Amino acid sequence: MQVADAARALAALGLVDAFGHVSARDVDHMVITPAADLETVAASDCLRIPLTATALPSGCPAEAWAHLALYQRYPATGAIARAQPAASLAVGMRTDRVAPTHGQACWLGDSIPVYPSALLVREADRGRRLAEAMRSADAMILRGNGAIAMGSDPATAVAAMSVLAAACTVWLQMKGEPAAPLSAEEIRSWQAVKPELLPRLGAHLLRKTAGGPAR
């Protein structure tokens, strides 16, 4: 249910178009939304896949390889959101890394990396390369292909994606203008309250978008 609720929240927030997916770790498996419009996804539509899978079942998003690789590489990751915030598409073509643009953006890491390839991540090896590029961040912009964000659960993954979208928008608005970057002390201060505040943002976003269509 949490995965489907998060999927519909991404759709209601306008962070996905016809493509996008949400997954959650379930012991040694992941539960992931099908290759479908997230606005219509119900819990019964979601697929359960072993984290060690060597093939994807019918109806599964081909980019599930990225989810599997991230779960395997980052044991603390409990959920993943894949979306296409419009601002991330512009940012991904103009830089290779985004420093935190506001306090909440610090929750994504000391900086947000940009994955340098626009090739679709539809193979296990490409999924592994994407996971390696994430490094210590909890979100990454995918050049020409939206973004991916990790969280402790589906709601916080949605919150991370929302924060990433805002960070990209702010970055574009201030590009070329004088800016005072956040200090290391300010970044650490915001990161210290992440366990308290990011789940609150996730709960807010799911409440805000509750009631969307589902089958």
mmCIF file of C-alpha atoms in Angstrom, residues 27-143:
data_model
loop_
_atom_site.group_PDB
_atom_site.id
_atom_site.type_symbol
_atom_site.label_atom_id
_atom_site.label_comp_id
_atom_site.label_asym_id
_atom_site.label_seq_id
_atom_site.Cartn_x
_atom_site.Cartn_y
_atom_site.Cartn_z
ATOM 1 C CA VAL A 27 13.838 -7.971 3.410
ATOM 2 C CA ASP A 28 15.668 -9.660 0.485
ATOM 3 C CA HIS A 29 13.137 -8.507 -2.133
ATOM 4 C CA MET A 30 11.871 -5.209 -3.464
ATOM 5 C CA VAL A 31 8.285 -4.233 -4.175
ATOM 6 C CA ILE A 32 8.061 -2.000 -7.248
ATOM 7 C CA THR A 33 5.312 -0.331 -9.246
ATOM 8 C CA PRO A 34 4.599 -1.792 -12.686
ATOM 9 C CA ALA A 35 5.373 -0.158 -16.015
ATOM 10 C CA ALA A 36 2.218 1.951 -15.895
ATOM 11 C CA ASP A 37 0.862 5.436 -15.263
ATOM 12 C CA LEU A 38 1.596 5.996 -11.564
ATOM 13 C CA GLU A 39 -1.663 7.895 -11.115
ATOM 14 C CA THR A 40 -3.553 4.632 -11.594
ATOM 15 C CA VAL A 41 -1.351 2.212 -9.618
ATOM 16 C CA ALA A 42 -2.934 0.157 -6.827
ATOM 17 C CA ALA A 43 -1.153 -1.996 -4.256
ATOM 18 C CA SER A 44 -2.262 -5.170 -6.038
ATOM 19 C CA ASP A 45 -0.458 -4.030 -9.208
ATOM 20 C CA CYS A 46 2.968 -3.903 -7.572
ATOM 21 C CA LEU A 47 5.571 -6.586 -8.245
ATOM 22 C CA ARG A 48 7.823 -8.368 -5.727
ATOM 23 C CA ILE A 49 11.294 -9.126 -7.066
ATOM 24 C CA PRO A 50 14.344 -10.727 -5.393
ATOM 25 C CA LEU A 51 17.201 -8.281 -4.867
ATOM 26 C CA THR A 52 19.468 -10.840 -6.531
ATOM 27 C CA ALA A 53 17.264 -11.179 -9.638
ATOM 28 C CA THR A 54 19.039 -11.820 -12.914
ATOM 29 C CA ALA A 55 15.925 -11.192 -15.035
ATOM 30 C CA LEU A 56 12.904 -8.938 -14.683
ATOM 31 C CA PRO A 57 9.336 -10.275 -14.724
ATOM 32 C CA SER A 58 6.754 -9.255 -17.291
ATOM 33 C CA GLY A 59 5.214 -5.881 -16.583
ATOM 34 C CA CYS A 60 8.196 -4.633 -14.592
ATOM 35 C CA PRO A 61 9.824 -1.291 -15.501
ATOM 36 C CA ALA A 62 13.025 -1.977 -17.409
ATOM 37 C CA GLU A 63 14.836 0.580 -15.234
ATOM 38 C CA ALA A 64 14.203 -1.641 -12.208
ATOM 39 C CA TRP A 65 17.873 -2.571 -12.682
ATOM 40 C CA ALA A 66 18.764 0.803 -11.151
ATOM 41 C CA HIS A 67 16.586 0.088 -8.101
ATOM 42 C CA LEU A 68 18.122 -3.362 -7.609
ATOM 43 C CA ALA A 69 21.663 -2.006 -7.864
ATOM 44 C CA LEU A 70 20.960 0.786 -5.381
ATOM 45 C CA TYR A 71 19.469 -1.616 -2.816
ATOM 46 C CA GLN A 72 22.433 -3.938 -3.192
ATOM 47 C CA ARG A 73 25.009 -1.153 -2.827
ATOM 48 C CA TYR A 74 23.308 0.893 -0.075
ATOM 49 C CA PRO A 75 21.878 -1.394 2.647
ATOM 50 C CA ALA A 76 20.324 1.525 4.547
ATOM 51 C CA THR A 77 18.137 2.469 1.586
ATOM 52 C CA GLY A 78 14.516 1.483 2.222
ATOM 53 C CA ALA A 79 12.767 3.003 -0.797
ATOM 54 C CA ILE A 80 13.463 4.637 -4.161
ATOM 55 C CA ALA A 81 11.546 7.151 -6.269
ATOM 56 C CA ARG A 82 12.237 7.648 -9.986
ATOM 57 C CA ALA A 83 10.702 10.730 -11.601
ATOM 58 C CA GLN A 84 11.155 13.482 -14.188
ATOM 59 C CA PRO A 85 11.020 16.907 -12.484
ATOM 60 C CA ALA A 86 11.111 19.404 -15.358
ATOM 61 C CA ALA A 87 13.836 21.533 -13.769
ATOM 62 C CA SER A 88 16.122 18.511 -13.387
ATOM 63 C CA LEU A 89 16.185 18.072 -17.164
ATOM 64 C CA ALA A 90 17.585 21.582 -17.637
ATOM 65 C CA VAL A 91 20.043 21.306 -14.751
ATOM 66 C CA GLY A 92 21.342 17.972 -16.007
ATOM 67 C CA MET A 93 22.393 19.544 -19.306
ATOM 68 C CA ARG A 94 24.272 22.441 -17.669
ATOM 69 C CA THR A 95 26.363 21.093 -14.795
ATOM 70 C CA ASP A 96 27.803 17.929 -13.280
ATOM 71 C CA ARG A 97 26.939 18.686 -9.637
ATOM 72 C CA VAL A 98 24.570 20.908 -7.674
ATOM 73 C CA ALA A 99 25.561 22.322 -4.280
ATOM 74 C CA PRO A 100 22.724 22.684 -1.730
ATOM 75 C CA THR A 101 20.656 25.704 -2.738
ATOM 76 C CA HIS A 102 18.590 25.887 0.452
ATOM 77 C CA GLY A 103 18.379 24.165 3.818
ATOM 78 C CA GLN A 104 16.208 21.213 2.817
ATOM 79 C CA ALA A 105 18.509 20.424 -0.128
ATOM 80 C CA CYS A 106 21.196 19.540 2.433
ATOM 81 C CA TRP A 107 19.143 16.424 3.228
ATOM 82 C CA LEU A 108 20.153 15.009 -0.162
ATOM 83 C CA GLY A 109 23.875 15.182 0.617
ATOM 84 C CA ASP A 110 26.749 17.642 0.530
ATOM 85 C CA SER A 111 25.995 18.009 -3.177
ATOM 86 C CA ILE A 112 23.741 16.393 -5.771
ATOM 87 C CA PRO A 113 25.636 14.583 -8.543
ATOM 88 C CA VAL A 114 24.577 14.537 -12.188
ATOM 89 C CA TYR A 115 24.875 11.142 -13.870
ATOM 90 C CA PRO A 116 26.748 11.911 -17.115
ATOM 91 C CA SER A 117 24.954 9.529 -19.491
ATOM 92 C CA ALA A 118 21.462 9.893 -20.948
ATOM 93 C CA LEU A 119 21.375 6.230 -21.978
ATOM 94 C CA LEU A 120 18.379 4.401 -20.530
ATOM 95 C CA VAL A 121 19.315 2.245 -17.542
ATOM 96 C CA ARG A 122 17.778 -0.941 -18.908
ATOM 97 C CA GLU A 123 20.613 -3.349 -18.172
ATOM 98 C CA ALA A 124 22.072 -4.692 -14.931
ATOM 99 C CA ASP A 125 25.547 -3.326 -15.675
ATOM 100 C CA ARG A 126 24.223 0.190 -16.296
ATOM 101 C CA GLY A 127 22.293 -0.059 -13.051
ATOM 102 C CA ARG A 128 25.495 -0.885 -11.192
ATOM 103 C CA ARG A 129 27.335 2.051 -12.762
ATOM 104 C CA LEU A 130 24.511 4.397 -11.759
ATOM 105 C CA ALA A 131 24.586 3.104 -8.173
ATOM 106 C CA GLU A 132 28.345 3.647 -7.974
ATOM 107 C CA ALA A 133 27.929 7.248 -9.171
ATOM 108 C CA MET A 134 25.452 8.048 -6.372
ATOM 109 C CA ARG A 135 28.262 7.761 -3.797
ATOM 110 C CA SER A 136 27.288 9.495 -0.531
ATOM 111 C CA ALA A 137 24.270 11.401 -1.903
ATOM 112 C CA ASP A 138 20.646 10.327 -1.483
ATOM 113 C CA ALA A 139 19.559 11.693 -4.866
ATOM 114 C CA MET A 140 20.981 12.086 -8.328
ATOM 115 C CA ILE A 141 20.023 13.981 -11.469
ATOM 116 C CA LEU A 142 20.118 11.798 -14.571
ATOM 117 C CA ARG A 143 21.320 13.704 -17.619
#
